[in-house]
Short mmCIF file of C-alpha atoms in Angstrom, two decimals:
data_model
loop_
_atom_site.label_atom_id
_atom_site.label_comp_id
_atom_site.label_asym_id
_atom_site.label_seq_id
_atom_site.Cartn_x
_atom_site.Cartn_y
_atom_site.Cartn_z
CA UNK A 21 20.68 -41.74 -78.14
CA UNK A 22 18.10 -38.80 -78.05
CA UNK A 23 17.21 -36.94 -74.70
CA UNK A 24 14.11 -38.84 -73.86
CA UNK A 25 15.56 -42.05 -73.81
CA UNK A 26 18.95 -40.66 -71.62
CA UNK A 27 18.85 -41.04 -68.18
CA UNK A 28 22.61 -39.47 -67.22
CA UNK A 29 22.92 -36.12 -66.68
CA UNK A 30 25.86 -34.25 -68.63
CA UNK A 31 28.08 -34.15 -65.67
CA UNK A 32 26.84 -37.91 -64.78
CA UNK A 33 28.02 -38.96 -68.58
CA UNK A 34 31.61 -37.17 -68.20
CA UNK A 35 32.30 -39.11 -65.26
CA UNK A 36 31.24 -42.12 -66.62
CA UNK A 37 29.76 -43.29 -63.67
CA UNK A 38 26.36 -44.45 -62.48
CA UNK A 39 24.47 -43.84 -59.10
CA UNK A 40 26.33 -46.47 -57.21
CA UNK A 41 29.67 -44.67 -58.08
CA UNK A 42 31.27 -47.51 -59.38
CA UNK A 43 30.74 -47.34 -63.01
CA UNK A 44 30.34 -50.98 -64.67
CA UNK A 45 32.55 -52.63 -62.10
CA UNK A 46 29.70 -54.96 -60.55
CA UNK A 47 28.69 -56.00 -64.16
CA UNK A 48 32.22 -56.59 -65.39
CA UNK A 49 33.01 -58.68 -62.15
CA UNK A 50 30.03 -60.61 -62.39
CA UNK A 51 31.22 -61.68 -66.13
CA UNK A 52 34.94 -61.83 -65.27
CA UNK A 53 33.91 -64.44 -62.40
CA UNK A 54 31.58 -66.10 -64.68
CA UNK A 55 34.11 -66.81 -67.33
CA UNK A 56 36.59 -67.90 -64.73
CA UNK A 57 33.90 -70.63 -63.01
CA UNK A 58 33.47 -72.55 -66.11
CA UNK A 59 36.65 -74.10 -66.09
CA UNK A 60 36.89 -74.32 -62.29
CA UNK A 61 33.34 -75.71 -61.93
CA UNK A 62 33.79 -78.09 -64.63
CA UNK A 63 36.99 -79.45 -63.32
CA UNK A 64 35.68 -79.47 -59.64
CA UNK A 65 32.52 -81.56 -60.29
CA UNK A 66 35.26 -84.22 -62.29
CA UNK A 67 37.36 -84.43 -59.02
CA UNK A 68 34.38 -84.66 -56.72
CA UNK A 69 33.28 -87.55 -59.29
CA UNK A 70 36.29 -89.36 -59.20
CA UNK A 71 36.51 -88.91 -55.45
CA UNK A 72 33.22 -91.16 -54.84
CA UNK A 73 33.93 -93.75 -52.38
CA UNK A 74 37.40 -92.11 -51.11
CA UNK A 75 38.09 -92.30 -47.45
CA UNK A 76 39.25 -89.03 -45.32
CA UNK A 77 42.94 -89.69 -45.94
CA UNK A 78 42.47 -89.90 -49.82
CA UNK A 79 40.63 -86.81 -50.15
CA UNK A 80 42.86 -85.07 -47.80
CA UNK A 81 45.67 -86.02 -49.47
CA UNK A 82 44.08 -85.01 -52.95
CA UNK A 83 43.18 -81.51 -51.51
CA UNK A 84 47.11 -81.19 -50.02
CA UNK A 85 48.63 -81.03 -53.75
CA UNK A 86 49.35 -77.33 -54.02
CA UNK A 87 47.88 -77.18 -57.79
CA UNK A 88 44.42 -78.39 -56.02
CA UNK A 89 44.64 -76.29 -53.21
CA UNK A 90 45.56 -73.39 -55.21
CA UNK A 91 42.34 -74.51 -58.05
CA UNK A 92 40.26 -74.89 -55.02
CA UNK A 93 40.86 -71.69 -53.49
CA UNK A 94 40.26 -69.72 -56.52
CA UNK A 95 37.07 -71.66 -57.00
CA UNK A 96 36.13 -70.68 -53.62
CA UNK A 97 37.01 -67.16 -54.30
CA UNK A 98 35.39 -66.67 -57.69
CA UNK A 99 32.16 -68.84 -56.30
CA UNK A 100 31.72 -66.58 -53.42
CA UNK A 101 32.38 -63.57 -54.93
CA UNK A 102 30.12 -64.34 -58.06
CA UNK A 103 27.40 -65.39 -55.88
CA UNK A 104 27.72 -62.33 -53.12
CA UNK A 105 27.31 -60.16 -56.48
CA UNK A 106 24.57 -62.01 -57.88
CA UNK A 107 22.19 -62.22 -54.51
CA UNK A 108 22.96 -58.66 -54.06
CA UNK A 109 20.84 -57.70 -57.44
CA UNK A 110 18.13 -60.20 -56.40
CA UNK A 111 17.88 -58.49 -53.11
CA UNK A 112 18.08 -55.16 -54.73
CA UNK A 113 15.31 -55.86 -57.19
CA UNK A 114 12.60 -57.78 -54.79
CA UNK A 115 13.29 -55.96 -50.93
CA UNK A 116 11.64 -52.71 -51.30
CA UNK A 117 11.69 -51.75 -47.75
CA UNK A 118 15.20 -49.54 -47.22
CA UNK A 119 16.23 -50.86 -44.00
CA UNK A 120 15.02 -54.75 -44.91
CA UNK A 121 17.45 -54.44 -47.65
CA UNK A 122 20.35 -52.84 -46.36
CA UNK A 123 19.83 -55.51 -43.44
CA UNK A 124 19.81 -58.45 -45.96
CA UNK A 125 22.36 -56.58 -48.14
CA UNK A 126 24.85 -56.44 -45.10
CA UNK A 127 23.73 -59.94 -43.90
CA UNK A 128 24.47 -61.33 -47.29
CA UNK A 129 28.03 -60.10 -47.85
CA UNK A 130 29.18 -61.01 -44.00
CA UNK A 131 28.06 -64.33 -44.54
CA UNK A 132 29.70 -65.13 -48.03
CA UNK A 133 33.01 -63.32 -46.46
CA UNK A 134 32.66 -65.68 -43.35
CA UNK A 135 31.79 -69.36 -45.69
CA UNK A 136 34.50 -68.42 -47.77
CA UNK A 137 37.13 -67.67 -45.45
CA UNK A 138 36.32 -70.82 -43.48
CA UNK A 139 36.43 -72.73 -46.75
CA UNK A 140 39.59 -71.42 -47.83
CA UNK A 141 41.61 -71.92 -44.38
CA UNK A 142 40.13 -75.47 -44.37
CA UNK A 143 42.06 -75.76 -47.70
CA UNK A 144 45.21 -74.16 -46.17
CA UNK A 145 44.74 -76.19 -42.84
CA UNK A 146 45.05 -79.48 -45.13
CA UNK A 147 47.66 -78.11 -47.25
CA UNK A 148 50.34 -77.34 -44.81
CA UNK A 149 49.32 -79.99 -42.07
CA UNK A 150 49.57 -83.14 -44.60
CA UNK A 151 52.38 -81.93 -46.72
CA UNK B 13 5.92 -38.21 -68.08
CA UNK B 14 8.81 -37.71 -70.96
CA UNK B 15 10.10 -41.03 -71.42
CA UNK B 16 6.58 -42.72 -72.91
CA UNK B 17 8.82 -44.36 -75.45
CA UNK B 18 10.94 -46.61 -73.25
CA UNK B 19 10.13 -50.17 -72.98
CA UNK B 20 8.09 -51.78 -70.36
CA UNK B 21 9.07 -54.60 -68.19
CA UNK B 22 6.55 -57.53 -68.71
CA UNK B 23 3.79 -57.45 -66.37
CA UNK B 24 4.03 -60.80 -65.10
CA UNK B 25 -0.10 -61.54 -64.31
CA UNK B 26 -0.61 -60.95 -67.88
CA UNK B 27 2.15 -62.24 -69.59
CA UNK B 28 2.08 -65.68 -71.44
CA UNK B 29 4.96 -67.54 -70.19
CA UNK B 30 7.47 -68.46 -72.75
CA UNK B 31 10.89 -70.52 -73.11
CA UNK B 32 12.82 -67.30 -72.91
CA UNK B 33 11.01 -65.40 -69.99
CA UNK B 34 10.82 -68.96 -67.80
CA UNK B 35 14.46 -69.73 -68.26
CA UNK B 36 15.23 -66.00 -67.50
CA UNK B 37 13.90 -66.57 -63.97
CA UNK B 38 15.26 -69.96 -63.56
CA UNK B 39 18.59 -68.62 -63.95
CA UNK B 40 17.85 -66.42 -60.91
CA UNK B 41 16.15 -69.21 -58.87
CA UNK B 42 19.13 -71.82 -59.67
CA UNK B 43 21.42 -68.68 -58.62
CA UNK B 44 19.80 -68.63 -55.57
CA UNK B 45 19.62 -72.24 -55.02
CA UNK B 46 23.41 -72.67 -55.98
CA UNK B 47 24.28 -69.79 -53.55
CA UNK B 48 22.61 -71.83 -50.91
CA UNK B 49 24.89 -75.04 -52.19
CA UNK B 50 27.96 -73.22 -51.14
CA UNK B 51 27.03 -74.08 -47.28
CA UNK B 52 27.35 -77.53 -48.28
CA UNK B 53 30.92 -77.01 -50.09
CA UNK B 54 32.10 -75.40 -46.97
CA UNK B 55 30.67 -78.00 -44.65
CA UNK B 56 32.33 -80.54 -46.80
CA UNK B 57 35.58 -78.86 -46.83
CA UNK B 58 35.63 -77.89 -43.04
CA UNK B 59 34.80 -81.23 -41.80
CA UNK B 60 37.79 -82.71 -44.38
CA UNK B 61 40.19 -80.15 -42.61
CA UNK B 62 38.60 -81.28 -39.11
CA UNK B 63 39.68 -85.05 -39.41
CA UNK B 64 38.20 -88.52 -40.40
CA UNK B 65 35.46 -88.23 -37.73
CA UNK B 66 34.09 -85.21 -39.05
CA UNK B 67 34.66 -86.00 -42.33
CA UNK B 68 32.91 -89.48 -42.09
CA UNK B 69 29.63 -87.41 -40.68
CA UNK B 70 29.95 -84.94 -43.31
CA UNK B 71 30.02 -87.91 -46.09
CA UNK B 72 27.51 -90.12 -44.17
CA UNK B 73 24.81 -86.83 -44.31
CA UNK B 74 25.70 -86.23 -48.24
CA UNK B 75 25.46 -90.22 -48.75
CA UNK B 76 22.12 -90.41 -47.24
CA UNK B 77 18.72 -90.28 -49.52
CA UNK B 78 17.76 -86.79 -48.35
CA UNK B 79 21.80 -85.85 -49.32
CA UNK B 80 21.81 -87.33 -52.51
CA UNK B 81 18.34 -85.59 -53.69
CA UNK B 82 19.82 -82.40 -52.32
CA UNK B 83 23.00 -83.25 -54.30
CA UNK B 84 20.82 -84.20 -57.44
CA UNK B 85 18.94 -80.72 -57.23
CA UNK B 86 22.45 -78.63 -57.24
CA UNK B 87 23.88 -80.58 -59.58
CA UNK B 88 20.86 -80.19 -62.11
CA UNK B 89 21.15 -76.42 -60.92
CA UNK B 90 24.63 -76.12 -61.48
CA UNK B 91 24.58 -77.45 -64.97
CA UNK B 92 21.51 -75.34 -65.87
CA UNK B 93 23.20 -72.06 -64.48
CA UNK B 94 26.49 -72.97 -66.25
CA UNK B 95 24.85 -73.58 -69.61
CA UNK B 96 22.41 -70.39 -69.53
CA UNK B 97 25.63 -68.49 -67.86
CA UNK B 98 27.68 -69.31 -71.19
CA UNK B 99 24.22 -68.40 -73.16
CA UNK B 100 24.17 -64.94 -71.18
CA UNK B 101 28.05 -64.50 -72.21
CA UNK B 102 27.32 -64.81 -75.46
CA UNK B 103 24.45 -62.50 -75.46
CA UNK B 104 27.10 -59.69 -73.51
CA UNK B 105 29.42 -60.62 -76.43
CA UNK B 106 26.63 -59.51 -78.99
CA UNK B 107 25.10 -62.31 -80.18
CA UNK B 108 22.15 -64.62 -80.63
CA UNK B 109 19.28 -61.57 -79.89
CA UNK B 110 17.01 -63.03 -82.55
CA UNK B 111 13.94 -64.07 -81.25
CA UNK B 112 14.50 -67.91 -82.83
CA UNK B 113 18.15 -67.87 -81.83
CA UNK B 114 16.92 -67.12 -78.26
CA UNK B 115 14.57 -69.91 -78.10
CA UNK B 116 16.84 -72.20 -79.92
CA UNK B 117 19.64 -71.70 -77.63
CA UNK B 118 17.02 -71.82 -74.46
CA UNK B 119 16.15 -75.42 -75.71
CA UNK B 120 19.80 -76.43 -76.20
CA UNK B 121 20.28 -75.30 -72.52
CA UNK B 122 17.62 -77.41 -71.29
CA UNK B 123 18.90 -80.13 -73.40
CA UNK B 124 22.52 -80.03 -72.27
CA UNK B 125 21.50 -79.54 -68.58
CA UNK B 126 19.56 -82.40 -68.45
CA UNK B 127 22.25 -84.13 -70.24
CA UNK B 128 24.94 -83.45 -68.29
CA UNK B 129 23.55 -83.78 -65.08
CA UNK B 130 22.12 -87.42 -66.06
CA UNK B 131 25.78 -88.29 -67.40
CA UNK B 132 27.68 -87.09 -64.36
CA UNK B 133 25.32 -89.21 -62.18
CA UNK B 134 25.56 -92.24 -64.41
CA UNK B 135 29.53 -92.06 -63.91
CA UNK B 136 29.07 -91.41 -60.12
CA UNK B 137 27.17 -94.59 -59.83
CA UNK B 138 29.25 -96.45 -62.20
CA UNK B 139 32.37 -95.31 -59.77
CA UNK B 140 30.33 -96.88 -56.78
CA UNK B 141 29.75 -100.36 -59.00
CA UNK B 142 25.83 -99.82 -58.99
CA UNK B 143 25.42 -99.28 -54.94
#
């Protein structure tokens, strides 16, 4: 690599971290959650199709099985983590006003935390009240 | 500027759309749409945990014409993002960067998303007995 195309200072290269100070963590987390979501998503879509026409008791009983509840929680966590990372990049790319950018980033972070927590607690409620 | 030999991003107004660039922005757009779709996932789980009445309301909304239209949009967005995400993971592993390979894998992704979406809905309607 020649000096012209290298944007990193020697110190930055030694530390191995970029300007965000977390190195490749964002990139790697986005890929790991993507990988986890391949089987989880296929499983969930298949399950939802098989639940078509099922009433509340049948759906609640399905969610209340420990394996299903566990997979659902993994799906929820991976989905919201992946979505938060992806939306963060979109906001950083297209929102240029510093104030609006920070406000949107915090809003997305807060929203994904609230939604994922609500979803996980719903699964746990069904797991512990229906067992 | 010393970094004149660095690659430039395509200038959208003068850049002819190609299958590769179109699918690239579609990956982002479907990602944003799916992030919005997590609202539905959360609502469905919260309704299931809240009881039969809340769940019946949720099922009624999802089963309505508008609900099914949204669900269809989300399902094709999901399958597209899933298939194209696998394409991205293959690129991350270092394969498929030749122009012909990227074009071919792009059309494969389009075909697979359409087939998977239609197959899922055909299966869903078959489950309902054609209702």
